[in-house]
Amino acid sequence: VLALPDDGNRYELVDGELLVSPSPRALHQRAVLALVELIGPYVRHHRLGSVGLAPADLDLGTGQVSQPDLFVVGRKPDGREPTDWPDYGVPLFIAEITSPSTARYDRITKRRRYQRSGVAEYWIVDVDARVVERWRPEDERPEVVDALIEWRPRGEAEPLIIDLPGLFRRILAEED
């Protein structure tokens, strides 16, 4: 995968399946940025690690390359943040902004891989439906959230709470 051409597509290898995605729509980018603006300050304030975005060559422990839209990785055991992709390890959190062209991969292929890898929290953000599907490693079905969603990594005393209707209004550039 790393040797494929830099042709504007995003390449991932998940469970032996090559996933090729075109450049995302502008709405997709707005959704990623809106989430970063909410999650980033929380991660920094609680010194959880680093927030990252695709393109990224994350190896979830099996030599398979994943490029999540947004992810949070923890600090290394010595307290430093990782600086090279091989040092990132399994993220604490991953969010994928789904679209009709990526829904199957996000909901089935990637979700299974992320669960097996031990990603503690995986969100599939569906802007069109205005919901977030939350998955954890042991889940057989998603929790579908359309109001307030909480993320409490590693037992943090204070959760991050996101008002989803407000988030989707912001992404869709609607007035409050």
Tab-separated table of N, CA, C and O in Angstrom, residues 31-158:
chain	number	residue	atom	x	y	z
A	31	ALA	N	-17.001	18.347	8.403
A	31	ALA	CA	-17.323	17.487	9.533
A	31	ALA	C	-16.070	17.119	10.317
A	31	ALA	O	-16.058	17.158	11.554
A	32	VAL	N	-15.006	16.773	9.617
A	32	VAL	CA	-13.745	16.428	10.293
A	32	VAL	C	-13.243	17.625	11.095
A	32	VAL	O	-12.883	17.505	12.271
A	33	LEU	N	-13.227	18.790	10.484
A	33	LEU	CA	-12.732	19.993	11.176
A	33	LEU	C	-13.591	20.344	12.384
A	33	LEU	O	-13.065	20.728	13.436
A	34	ALA	N	-14.906	20.220	12.267
A	34	ALA	CA	-15.783	20.517	13.400
A	34	ALA	C	-15.497	19.570	14.565
A	34	ALA	O	-15.463	19.995	15.726
A	35	LEU	N	-15.267	18.292	14.267
A	35	LEU	CA	-14.935	17.339	15.333
A	35	LEU	C	-13.575	17.641	15.952
A	35	LEU	O	-13.414	17.565	17.172
A	36	VAL	N	-12.601	17.982	15.129
A	36	VAL	CA	-11.271	18.324	15.657
A	36	VAL	C	-11.366	19.517	16.603
A	36	VAL	O	-10.735	19.530	17.668
A	37	GLU	N	-12.176	20.499	16.235
A	37	GLU	CA	-12.316	21.688	17.082
A	37	GLU	C	-12.952	21.364	18.429
A	37	GLU	O	-12.724	22.075	19.409
A	38	LEU	N	-13.723	20.294	18.502
A	38	LEU	CA	-14.325	19.885	19.774
A	38	LEU	C	-13.441	18.908	20.546
A	38	LEU	O	-13.306	19.009	21.762
A	39	ILE	N	-12.856	17.954	19.844
A	39	ILE	CA	-12.080	16.901	20.502
A	39	ILE	C	-10.672	17.376	20.859
A	39	ILE	O	-10.137	17.028	21.920
A	40	GLY	N	-10.055	18.165	19.988
A	40	GLY	CA	-8.681	18.619	20.215
A	40	GLY	C	-8.449	19.291	21.559
A	40	GLY	O	-7.538	18.896	22.307
A	41	PRO	N	-9.236	20.308	21.915
A	41	PRO	CA	-9.021	20.957	23.215
A	41	PRO	C	-9.195	20.007	24.399
A	41	PRO	O	-8.473	20.090	25.387
A	42	TYR	N	-10.136	19.077	24.299
A	42	TYR	CA	-10.353	18.106	25.363
A	42	TYR	C	-9.119	17.219	25.522
A	42	TYR	O	-8.648	16.987	26.639
A	43	VAL	N	-8.588	16.724	24.410
A	43	VAL	CA	-7.413	15.850	24.445
A	43	VAL	C	-6.217	16.597	25.033
A	43	VAL	O	-5.492	16.070	25.876
A	44	ARG	N	-6.016	17.843	24.602
A	44	ARG	CA	-4.895	18.636	25.133
A	44	ARG	C	-5.071	18.928	26.624
A	44	ARG	O	-4.135	18.785	27.407
A	45	HIS	N	-6.273	19.352	27.018
A	45	HIS	CA	-6.537	19.696	28.420
A	45	HIS	C	-6.286	18.509	29.353
A	45	HIS	O	-5.744	18.668	30.446
A	46	HIS	N	-6.663	17.323	28.920
A	46	HIS	CA	-6.514	16.129	29.753
A	46	HIS	C	-5.213	15.371	29.488
A	46	HIS	O	-5.010	14.298	30.056
A	47	ARG	N	-4.375	15.949	28.631
A	47	ARG	CA	-3.063	15.369	28.319
A	47	ARG	C	-3.183	13.888	27.947
A	47	ARG	O	-2.436	13.037	28.425
A	48	LEU	N	-4.142	13.606	27.060
A	48	LEU	CA	-4.397	12.228	26.649
A	48	LEU	C	-3.438	11.740	25.576
A	48	LEU	O	-3.213	10.546	25.448
A	49	GLY	N	-2.923	12.650	24.755
A	49	GLY	CA	-2.065	12.260	23.646
A	49	GLY	C	-2.195	13.227	22.507
A	49	GLY	O	-2.177	14.434	22.710
A	50	SER	N	-2.383	12.702	21.287
A	50	SER	CA	-2.428	13.512	20.079
A	50	SER	C	-3.677	13.219	19.260
A	50	SER	O	-4.134	12.087	19.205
A	51	VAL	N	-4.160	14.267	18.594
A	51	VAL	CA	-5.237	14.128	17.628
A	51	VAL	C	-4.594	14.092	16.248
A	51	VAL	O	-3.706	14.895	15.959
A	52	GLY	N	-5.036	13.165	15.406
A	52	GLY	CA	-4.491	13.066	14.063
A	52	GLY	C	-5.590	12.956	13.031
A	52	GLY	O	-6.741	12.660	13.352
A	53	LEU	N	-5.202	13.219	11.787
A	53	LEU	CA	-6.130	13.197	10.660
A	53	LEU	C	-5.528	12.405	9.507
A	53	LEU	O	-4.313	12.302	9.387
A	54	ALA	N	-6.404	11.913	8.630
A	54	ALA	CA	-5.928	11.314	7.385
A	54	ALA	C	-5.393	12.437	6.502
A	54	ALA	O	-5.889	13.558	6.579
A	55	PRO	N	-4.397	12.177	5.709
A	55	PRO	CA	-3.766	10.879	5.514
A	55	PRO	C	-2.794	10.551	6.647
A	55	PRO	O	-2.097	11.424	7.159
A	56	ALA	N	-2.805	9.303	7.044
A	56	ALA	CA	-1.928	8.788	8.088
A	56	ALA	C	-1.747	7.306	7.822
A	56	ALA	O	-2.688	6.639	7.413
A	57	ASP	N	-0.587	6.794	8.053
A	57	ASP	CA	-0.330	5.378	7.812
A	57	ASP	C	-0.263	4.643	9.147
A	57	ASP	O	0.802	4.296	9.634
A	58	LEU	N	-1.431	4.420	9.746
A	58	LEU	CA	-1.493	3.748	11.036
A	58	LEU	C	-1.479	2.241	10.856
A	58	LEU	O	-2.246	1.694	10.077
A	59	ASP	N	-0.624	1.594	11.611
A	59	ASP	CA	-0.559	0.138	11.642
A	59	ASP	C	-1.206	-0.279	12.959
A	59	ASP	O	-0.689	0.035	14.027
A	60	LEU	N	-2.327	-0.982	12.874
A	60	LEU	CA	-3.054	-1.366	14.078
A	60	LEU	C	-2.530	-2.664	14.685
A	60	LEU	O	-3.243	-3.383	15.358
A	61	GLY	N	-1.257	-2.945	14.441
A	61	GLY	CA	-0.629	-4.095	15.061
A	61	GLY	C	-0.535	-5.323	14.194
A	61	GLY	O	-0.065	-6.356	14.652
A	62	THR	N	-0.972	-5.257	12.942
A	62	THR	CA	-0.950	-6.442	12.087
A	62	THR	C	-0.309	-6.168	10.738
A	62	THR	O	-0.437	-6.979	9.836
A	63	GLY	N	0.333	-5.021	10.580
A	63	GLY	CA	0.937	-4.689	9.309
A	63	GLY	C	-0.056	-4.186	8.282
A	63	GLY	O	0.285	-4.030	7.122
A	64	GLN	N	-1.285	-3.944	8.696
A	64	GLN	CA	-2.310	-3.417	7.802
A	64	GLN	C	-2.419	-1.910	8.002
A	64	GLN	O	-2.498	-1.442	9.122
A	65	VAL	N	-2.433	-1.180	6.921
A	65	VAL	CA	-2.429	0.274	6.992
A	65	VAL	C	-3.848	0.813	7.010
A	65	VAL	O	-4.662	0.472	6.161
A	66	SER	N	-4.137	1.646	8.003
A	66	SER	CA	-5.434	2.315	8.107
A	66	SER	C	-5.224	3.815	8.073
A	66	SER	O	-4.219	4.314	8.578
A	67	GLN	N	-6.190	4.510	7.497
A	67	GLN	CA	-6.149	5.965	7.433
A	67	GLN	C	-7.476	6.525	7.918
A	67	GLN	O	-8.289	6.988	7.120
A	68	PRO	N	-7.715	6.497	9.225
A	68	PRO	CA	-8.981	7.025	9.740
A	68	PRO	C	-9.077	8.530	9.487
A	68	PRO	O	-8.071	9.238	9.465
A	69	ASP	N	-10.318	8.995	9.340
A	69	ASP	CA	-10.521	10.430	9.141
A	69	ASP	C	-9.980	11.229	10.317
A	69	ASP	O	-9.340	12.256	10.145
A	70	LEU	N	-10.260	10.773	11.525
A	70	LEU	CA	-9.810	11.446	12.746
A	70	LEU	C	-9.487	10.369	13.772
A	70	LEU	O	-10.204	9.376	13.863
A	71	PHE	N	-8.432	10.570	14.531
A	71	PHE	CA	-8.070	9.588	15.553
A	71	PHE	C	-7.345	10.269	16.698
A	71	PHE	O	-6.795	11.362	16.552
A	72	VAL	N	-7.378	9.611	17.846
A	72	VAL	CA	-6.651	10.072	19.030
A	72	VAL	C	-5.760	8.924	19.471
A	72	VAL	O	-6.238	7.802	19.662
A	73	VAL	N	-4.472	9.202	19.603
A	73	VAL	CA	-3.542	8.200	20.113
A	73	VAL	C	-3.017	8.662	21.459
A	73	VAL	O	-2.852	9.858	21.703
A	74	GLY	N	-2.775	7.689	22.330
A	74	GLY	CA	-2.273	8.001	23.655
A	74	GLY	C	-0.787	8.302	23.647
A	74	GLY	O	-0.082	8.079	22.664
A	75	ARG	N	-0.344	8.796	24.766
A	75	ARG	CA	1.079	9.060	24.948
A	75	ARG	C	1.827	7.746	25.105
A	75	ARG	O	1.253	6.738	25.493
A	76	LYS	N	3.119	7.787	24.818
A	76	LYS	CA	3.966	6.624	25.005
A	76	LYS	C	4.168	6.406	26.515
A	76	LYS	O	3.903	7.297	27.320
A	77	PRO	N	4.645	5.231	26.915
A	77	PRO	CA	4.829	4.963	28.346
A	77	PRO	C	5.694	6.000	29.073
A	77	PRO	O	5.496	6.264	30.253
A	78	ASP	N	6.620	6.625	28.340
A	78	ASP	CA	7.467	7.639	28.984
A	78	ASP	C	6.813	9.023	29.013
A	78	ASP	O	7.431	9.997	29.416
A	79	GLY	N	5.559	9.111	28.573
A	79	GLY	CA	4.831	10.377	28.627
A	79	GLY	C	4.929	11.230	27.372
A	79	GLY	O	4.226	12.227	27.253
A	80	ARG	N	5.813	10.849	26.447
A	80	ARG	CA	5.944	11.634	25.216
A	80	ARG	C	4.865	11.246	24.219
A	80	ARG	O	4.335	10.148	24.264
A	81	GLU	N	4.595	12.168	23.306
A	81	GLU	CA	3.673	11.866	22.216
A	81	GLU	C	4.461	11.205	21.100
A	81	GLU	O	5.617	11.553	20.853
A	82	PRO	N	3.869	10.239	20.393
A	82	PRO	CA	4.586	9.586	19.302
A	82	PRO	C	4.863	10.562	18.161
A	82	PRO	O	4.113	11.522	17.964
A	83	THR	N	5.945	10.311	17.433
A	83	THR	CA	6.323	11.211	16.345
A	83	THR	C	6.375	10.531	14.981
A	83	THR	O	6.389	11.213	13.968
A	84	ASP	N	6.412	9.209	14.936
A	84	ASP	CA	6.442	8.475	13.671
A	84	ASP	C	5.298	7.469	13.650
A	84	ASP	O	4.962	6.876	14.674
A	85	TRP	N	4.718	7.242	12.458
A	85	TRP	CA	3.558	6.350	12.343
A	85	TRP	C	3.765	5.005	13.032
A	85	TRP	O	2.854	4.534	13.726
A	86	PRO	N	4.907	4.331	12.907
A	86	PRO	CA	5.044	3.027	13.566
A	86	PRO	C	4.924	3.090	15.096
A	86	PRO	O	4.613	2.092	15.734
A	87	ASP	N	5.147	4.276	15.688
A	87	ASP	CA	5.077	4.431	17.143
A	87	ASP	C	3.677	4.730	17.658
A	87	ASP	O	3.459	4.778	18.860
A	88	TYR	N	2.727	4.957	16.762
A	88	TYR	CA	1.407	5.405	17.197
A	88	TYR	C	0.596	4.325	17.892
A	88	TYR	O	-0.159	4.604	18.803
A	89	GLY	N	0.707	3.102	17.468
A	89	GLY	CA	-0.048	2.031	18.098
A	89	GLY	C	-1.534	2.127	17.814
A	89	GLY	O	-1.977	2.811	16.890
A	90	VAL	N	-2.316	1.441	18.627
A	90	VAL	CA	-3.763	1.406	18.452
A	90	VAL	C	-4.367	2.680	19.048
A	90	VAL	O	-4.145	2.991	20.217
A	91	PRO	N	-5.130	3.422	18.262
A	91	PRO	CA	-5.743	4.655	18.773
A	91	PRO	C	-6.740	4.397	19.900
A	91	PRO	O	-7.361	3.331	19.975
A	92	LEU	N	-6.909	5.409	20.750
A	92	LEU	CA	-7.924	5.383	21.798
A	92	LEU	C	-9.309	5.635	21.204
A	92	LEU	O	-10.316	5.190	21.737
A	93	PHE	N	-9.307	6.390	20.106
A	93	PHE	CA	-10.552	6.873	19.508
A	93	PHE	C	-10.356	7.002	18.003
A	93	PHE	O	-9.296	7.449	17.554
A	94	ILE	N	-11.366	6.595	17.236
A	94	ILE	CA	-11.362	6.804	15.791
A	94	ILE	C	-12.749	7.286	15.388
A	94	ILE	O	-13.763	6.780	15.894
A	95	ALA	N	-12.791	8.251	14.482
A	95	ALA	CA	-14.050	8.682	13.868
A	95	ALA	C	-13.887	8.643	12.359
A	95	ALA	O	-12.879	9.089	11.823
A	96	GLU	N	-14.873	8.066	11.708
A	96	GLU	CA	-14.952	8.076	10.256
A	96	GLU	C	-16.206	8.845	9.872
A	96	GLU	O	-17.272	8.622	10.454
A	97	ILE	N	-16.087	9.758	8.915
A	97	ILE	CA	-17.233	10.472	8.378
A	97	ILE	C	-17.699	9.645	7.191
A	97	ILE	O	-16.982	9.517	6.204
A	98	THR	N	-18.888	9.073	7.298
A	98	THR	CA	-19.337	8.160	6.263
A	98	THR	C	-20.038	8.893	5.130
A	98	THR	O	-20.545	9.997	5.304
A	99	SER	N	-20.021	8.259	3.985
A	99	SER	CA	-20.702	8.780	2.801
A	99	SER	C	-21.231	7.568	2.045
A	99	SER	O	-20.856	6.433	2.358
A	100	PRO	N	-22.089	7.767	1.053
A	100	PRO	CA	-22.585	6.604	0.308
A	100	PRO	C	-21.464	5.738	-0.273
A	100	PRO	O	-21.584	4.522	-0.307
A	101	SER	N	-20.347	6.351	-0.670
A	101	SER	CA	-19.265	5.567	-1.272
A	101	SER	C	-18.399	4.840	-0.247
A	101	SER	O	-17.675	3.919	-0.604
A	102	THR	N	-18.454	5.236	1.032
A	102	THR	CA	-17.610	4.600	2.050
A	102	THR	C	-18.398	3.853	3.118
A	102	THR	O	-17.795	3.218	3.985
A	103	ALA	N	-19.722	3.911	3.087
A	103	ALA	CA	-20.536	3.355	4.176
A	103	ALA	C	-20.255	1.876	4.436
A	103	ALA	O	-20.122	1.457	5.587
A	104	ARG	N	-20.161	1.069	3.389
A	104	ARG	CA	-19.906	-0.360	3.578
A	104	ARG	C	-18.575	-0.580	4.283
A	104	ARG	O	-18.475	-1.373	5.216
A	105	TYR	N	-17.543	0.104	3.829
A	105	TYR	CA	-16.226	-0.041	4.458
A	105	TYR	C	-16.257	0.424	5.907
A	105	TYR	O	-15.719	-0.233	6.792
A	106	ASP	N	-16.862	1.597	6.157
A	106	ASP	CA	-16.886	2.156	7.509
A	106	ASP	C	-17.656	1.272	8.475
A	106	ASP	O	-17.225	1.054	9.603
A	107	ARG	N	-18.807	0.762	8.019
A	107	ARG	CA	-19.695	0.011	8.913
A	107	ARG	C	-19.328	-1.464	9.046
A	107	ARG	O	-19.678	-2.086	10.050
A	108	ILE	N	-18.646	-2.015	8.077
A	108	ILE	CA	-18.351	-3.447	8.133
A	108	ILE	C	-16.843	-3.693	8.187
A	108	ILE	O	-16.311	-4.119	9.215
A	109	THR	N	-16.149	-3.430	7.105
A	109	THR	CA	-14.735	-3.793	7.001
A	109	THR	C	-13.887	-3.094	8.055
A	109	THR	O	-13.177	-3.741	8.834
A	110	LYS	N	-13.932	-1.774	8.077
A	110	LYS	CA	-13.105	-1.027	9.036
A	110	LYS	C	-13.572	-1.270	10.471
A	110	LYS	O	-12.754	-1.443	11.373
A	111	ARG	N	-14.885	-1.277	10.669
A	111	ARG	CA	-15.406	-1.461	12.021
A	111	ARG	C	-14.920	-2.768	12.628
A	111	ARG	O	-14.441	-2.807	13.766
A	112	ARG	N	-14.992	-3.839	11.866
A	112	ARG	CA	-14.512	-5.127	12.386
A	112	ARG	C	-13.028	-5.065	12.726
A	112	ARG	O	-12.589	-5.593	13.745
A	113	ARG	N	-12.247	-4.444	11.864
A	113	ARG	CA	-10.803	-4.332	12.093
A	113	ARG	C	-10.514	-3.504	13.334
A	113	ARG	O	-9.685	-3.860	14.156
A	114	TYR	N	-11.192	-2.389	13.471
A	114	TYR	CA	-10.976	-1.523	14.635
A	114	TYR	C	-11.381	-2.238	15.926
A	114	TYR	O	-10.679	-2.141	16.939
A	115	GLN	N	-12.489	-2.970	15.889
A	115	GLN	CA	-12.905	-3.702	17.085
A	115	GLN	C	-11.881	-4.766	17.459
A	115	GLN	O	-11.511	-4.896	18.631
A	116	ARG	N	-11.427	-5.544	16.476
A	116	ARG	CA	-10.432	-6.589	16.767
A	116	ARG	C	-9.125	-6.000	17.268
A	116	ARG	O	-8.428	-6.632	18.064
A	117	SER	N	-8.785	-4.829	16.815
A	117	SER	CA	-7.530	-4.191	17.230
A	117	SER	C	-7.619	-3.585	18.624
A	117	SER	O	-6.608	-3.195	19.184
A	118	GLY	N	-8.833	-3.469	19.160
A	118	GLY	CA	-8.993	-2.915	20.500
A	118	GLY	C	-9.163	-1.408	20.546
A	118	GLY	O	-8.931	-0.798	21.593
A	119	VAL	N	-9.592	-0.793	19.441
A	119	VAL	CA	-9.886	0.640	19.470
A	119	VAL	C	-11.041	0.834	20.452
A	119	VAL	O	-12.124	0.275	20.255
A	120	ALA	N	-10.803	1.590	21.513
A	120	ALA	CA	-11.778	1.696	22.602
A	120	ALA	C	-13.083	2.361	22.183
A	120	ALA	O	-14.152	2.029	22.713
A	121	GLU	N	-13.015	3.275	21.255
A	121	GLU	CA	-14.207	4.019	20.840
A	121	GLU	C	-14.106	4.313	19.348
A	121	GLU	O	-13.128	4.903	18.892
A	122	TYR	N	-15.107	3.864	18.591
A	122	TYR	CA	-15.153	4.098	17.149
A	122	TYR	C	-16.493	4.733	16.824
A	122	TYR	O	-17.540	4.163	17.128
A	123	TRP	N	-16.444	5.922	16.215
A	123	TRP	CA	-17.659	6.626	15.820
A	123	TRP	C	-17.763	6.647	14.305
A	123	TRP	O	-16.804	7.001	13.607
A	124	ILE	N	-18.934	6.308	13.815
A	124	ILE	CA	-19.261	6.488	12.408
A	124	ILE	C	-20.213	7.671	12.360
A	124	ILE	O	-21.350	7.589	12.840
A	125	VAL	N	-19.738	8.773	11.827
A	125	VAL	CA	-20.502	10.011	11.804
A	125	VAL	C	-21.242	10.081	10.471
A	125	VAL	O	-20.621	10.172	9.415
A	126	ASP	N	-22.558	10.025	10.542
A	126	ASP	CA	-23.400	10.064	9.357
A	126	ASP	C	-24.077	11.432	9.306
A	126	ASP	O	-25.095	11.660	9.967
A	127	VAL	N	-23.480	12.343	8.549
A	127	VAL	CA	-23.983	13.715	8.474
A	127	VAL	C	-25.361	13.740	7.826
A	127	VAL	O	-26.239	14.482	8.271
A	128	ASP	N	-25.567	12.932	6.792
A	128	ASP	CA	-26.860	12.930	6.109
A	128	ASP	C	-27.991	12.508	7.044
A	128	ASP	O	-29.072	13.100	7.028
A	129	ALA	N	-27.769	11.484	7.870
A	129	ALA	CA	-28.787	11.003	8.807
A	129	ALA	C	-28.749	11.768	10.135
A	129	ALA	O	-29.650	11.608	10.955
A	130	ARG	N	-27.699	12.564	10.329
A	130	ARG	CA	-27.510	13.341	11.565
A	130	ARG	C	-27.465	12.451	12.802
A	130	ARG	O	-28.096	12.728	13.816
A	131	VAL	N	-26.685	11.375	12.706
A	131	VAL	CA	-26.479	10.463	13.828
A	131	VAL	C	-25.015	10.045	13.891
A	131	VAL	O	-24.281	10.161	12.910
A	132	VAL	N	-24.643	9.546	15.054
A	132	VAL	CA	-23.336	8.917	15.250
A	132	VAL	C	-23.588	7.494	15.712
A	132	VAL	O	-24.373	7.269	16.640
A	133	GLU	N	-22.959	6.551	15.038
A	133	GLU	CA	-22.979	5.166	15.483
A	133	GLU	C	-21.725	4.950	16.314
A	133	GLU	O	-20.624	5.130	15.822
A	134	ARG	N	-21.911	4.581	17.562
A	134	ARG	CA	-20.780	4.350	18.456
A	134	ARG	C	-20.551	2.850	18.607
A	134	ARG	O	-21.468	2.095	18.896
A	135	TRP	N	-19.296	2.440	18.408
A	135	TRP	CA	-18.887	1.046	18.557
A	135	TRP	C	-17.755	0.958	19.561
A	135	TRP	O	-16.862	1.805	19.576
A	136	ARG	N	-17.789	-0.092	20.361
A	136	ARG	CA	-16.690	-0.431	21.266
A	136	ARG	C	-16.274	-1.864	20.945
A	136	ARG	O	-17.014	-2.588	20.283
A	137	PRO	N	-15.114	-2.301	21.391
A	137	PRO	CA	-14.621	-3.624	20.983
A	137	PRO	C	-15.585	-4.780	21.207
A	137	PRO	O	-15.671	-5.694	20.391
A	138	GLU	N	-16.342	-4.761	22.278
A	138	GLU	CA	-17.214	-5.892	22.608
A	138	GLU	C	-18.610	-5.794	22.001
A	138	GLU	O	-19.403	-6.729	22.110
A	139	ASP	N	-18.936	-4.695	21.333
A	139	ASP	CA	-20.281	-4.475	20.805
A	139	ASP	C	-20.606	-5.376	19.613
A	139	ASP	O	-19.772	-5.577	18.733
A	140	GLU	N	-21.839	-5.882	19.609
A	140	GLU	CA	-22.354	-6.613	18.456
A	140	GLU	C	-23.250	-5.724	17.605
A	140	GLU	O	-23.507	-6.028	16.447
A	141	ARG	N	-23.734	-4.641	18.198
A	141	ARG	CA	-24.563	-3.664	17.504
A	141	ARG	C	-24.110	-2.273	17.950
A	141	ARG	O	-23.668	-2.093	19.075
A	142	PRO	N	-24.295	-1.284	17.071
A	142	PRO	CA	-23.882	0.055	17.478
A	142	PRO	C	-24.911	0.699	18.400
A	142	PRO	O	-26.085	0.339	18.404
A	143	GLU	N	-24.440	1.652	19.157
A	143	GLU	CA	-25.329	2.568	19.858
A	143	GLU	C	-25.510	3.730	18.884
A	143	GLU	O	-24.532	4.346	18.465
A	144	VAL	N	-26.737	3.999	18.491
A	144	VAL	CA	-27.011	5.080	17.544
A	144	VAL	C	-27.461	6.288	18.356
A	144	VAL	O	-28.465	6.227	19.072
A	145	VAL	N	-26.697	7.381	18.237
A	145	VAL	CA	-26.916	8.561	19.068
A	145	VAL	C	-27.283	9.739	18.174
A	145	VAL	O	-26.621	9.986	17.161
A	146	ASP	N	-28.344	10.477	18.587
A	146	ASP	CA	-28.752	11.645	17.813
A	146	ASP	C	-28.912	12.895	18.665
A	146	ASP	O	-29.332	13.939	18.164
A	147	ALA	N	-28.584	12.821	19.938
A	147	ALA	CA	-28.745	13.980	20.825
A	147	ALA	C	-27.382	14.364	21.416
A	147	ALA	O	-26.604	15.038	20.775
A	148	LEU	N	-27.103	13.925	22.637
A	148	LEU	CA	-25.812	14.174	23.276
A	148	LEU	C	-24.992	12.897	23.238
A	148	LEU	O	-25.501	11.822	23.536
A	149	ILE	N	-23.718	13.036	22.897
A	149	ILE	CA	-22.822	11.884	22.934
A	149	ILE	C	-21.679	12.217	23.868
A	149	ILE	O	-21.188	13.353	23.884
A	150	GLU	N	-21.306	11.238	24.683
A	150	GLU	CA	-20.206	11.409	25.637
A	150	GLU	C	-19.049	10.508	25.250
A	150	GLU	O	-19.253	9.372	24.835
A	151	TRP	N	-17.849	11.045	25.445
A	151	TRP	CA	-16.638	10.234	25.315
A	151	TRP	C	-15.861	10.384	26.609
A	151	TRP	O	-15.513	11.493	27.015
A	152	ARG	N	-15.626	9.267	27.278
A	152	ARG	CA	-14.898	9.258	28.544
A	152	ARG	C	-13.736	8.286	28.403
A	152	ARG	O	-13.824	7.114	28.781
A	153	PRO	N	-12.620	8.750	27.846
A	153	PRO	CA	-11.482	7.846	27.640
A	153	PRO	C	-10.798	7.467	28.944
A	153	PRO	O	-10.646	8.284	29.849
A	154	ARG	N	-10.428	6.204	29.013
A	154	ARG	CA	-9.632	5.683	30.140
A	154	ARG	C	-10.129	6.158	31.498
A	154	ARG	O	-9.338	6.496	32.368
A	155	GLY	N	-11.434	6.238	31.673
A	155	GLY	CA	-11.984	6.584	32.978
A	155	GLY	C	-11.755	8.019	33.404
A	155	GLY	O	-11.763	8.312	34.601
A	156	GLU	N	-11.546	8.935	32.474
A	156	GLU	CA	-11.406	10.344	32.830
A	156	GLU	C	-12.608	10.773	33.661
A	156	GLU	O	-13.732	10.361	33.399
A	157	ALA	N	-12.366	11.592	34.667
A	157	ALA	CA	-13.442	12.042	35.537
A	157	ALA	C	-14.451	12.898	34.780
A	157	ALA	O	-15.651	12.818	35.013
A	158	GLU	N	-13.968	13.707	33.866
A	158	GLU	CA	-14.821	14.623	33.112
A	158	GLU	C	-14.946	14.144	31.670
A	158	GLU	O	-13.957	14.084	30.948
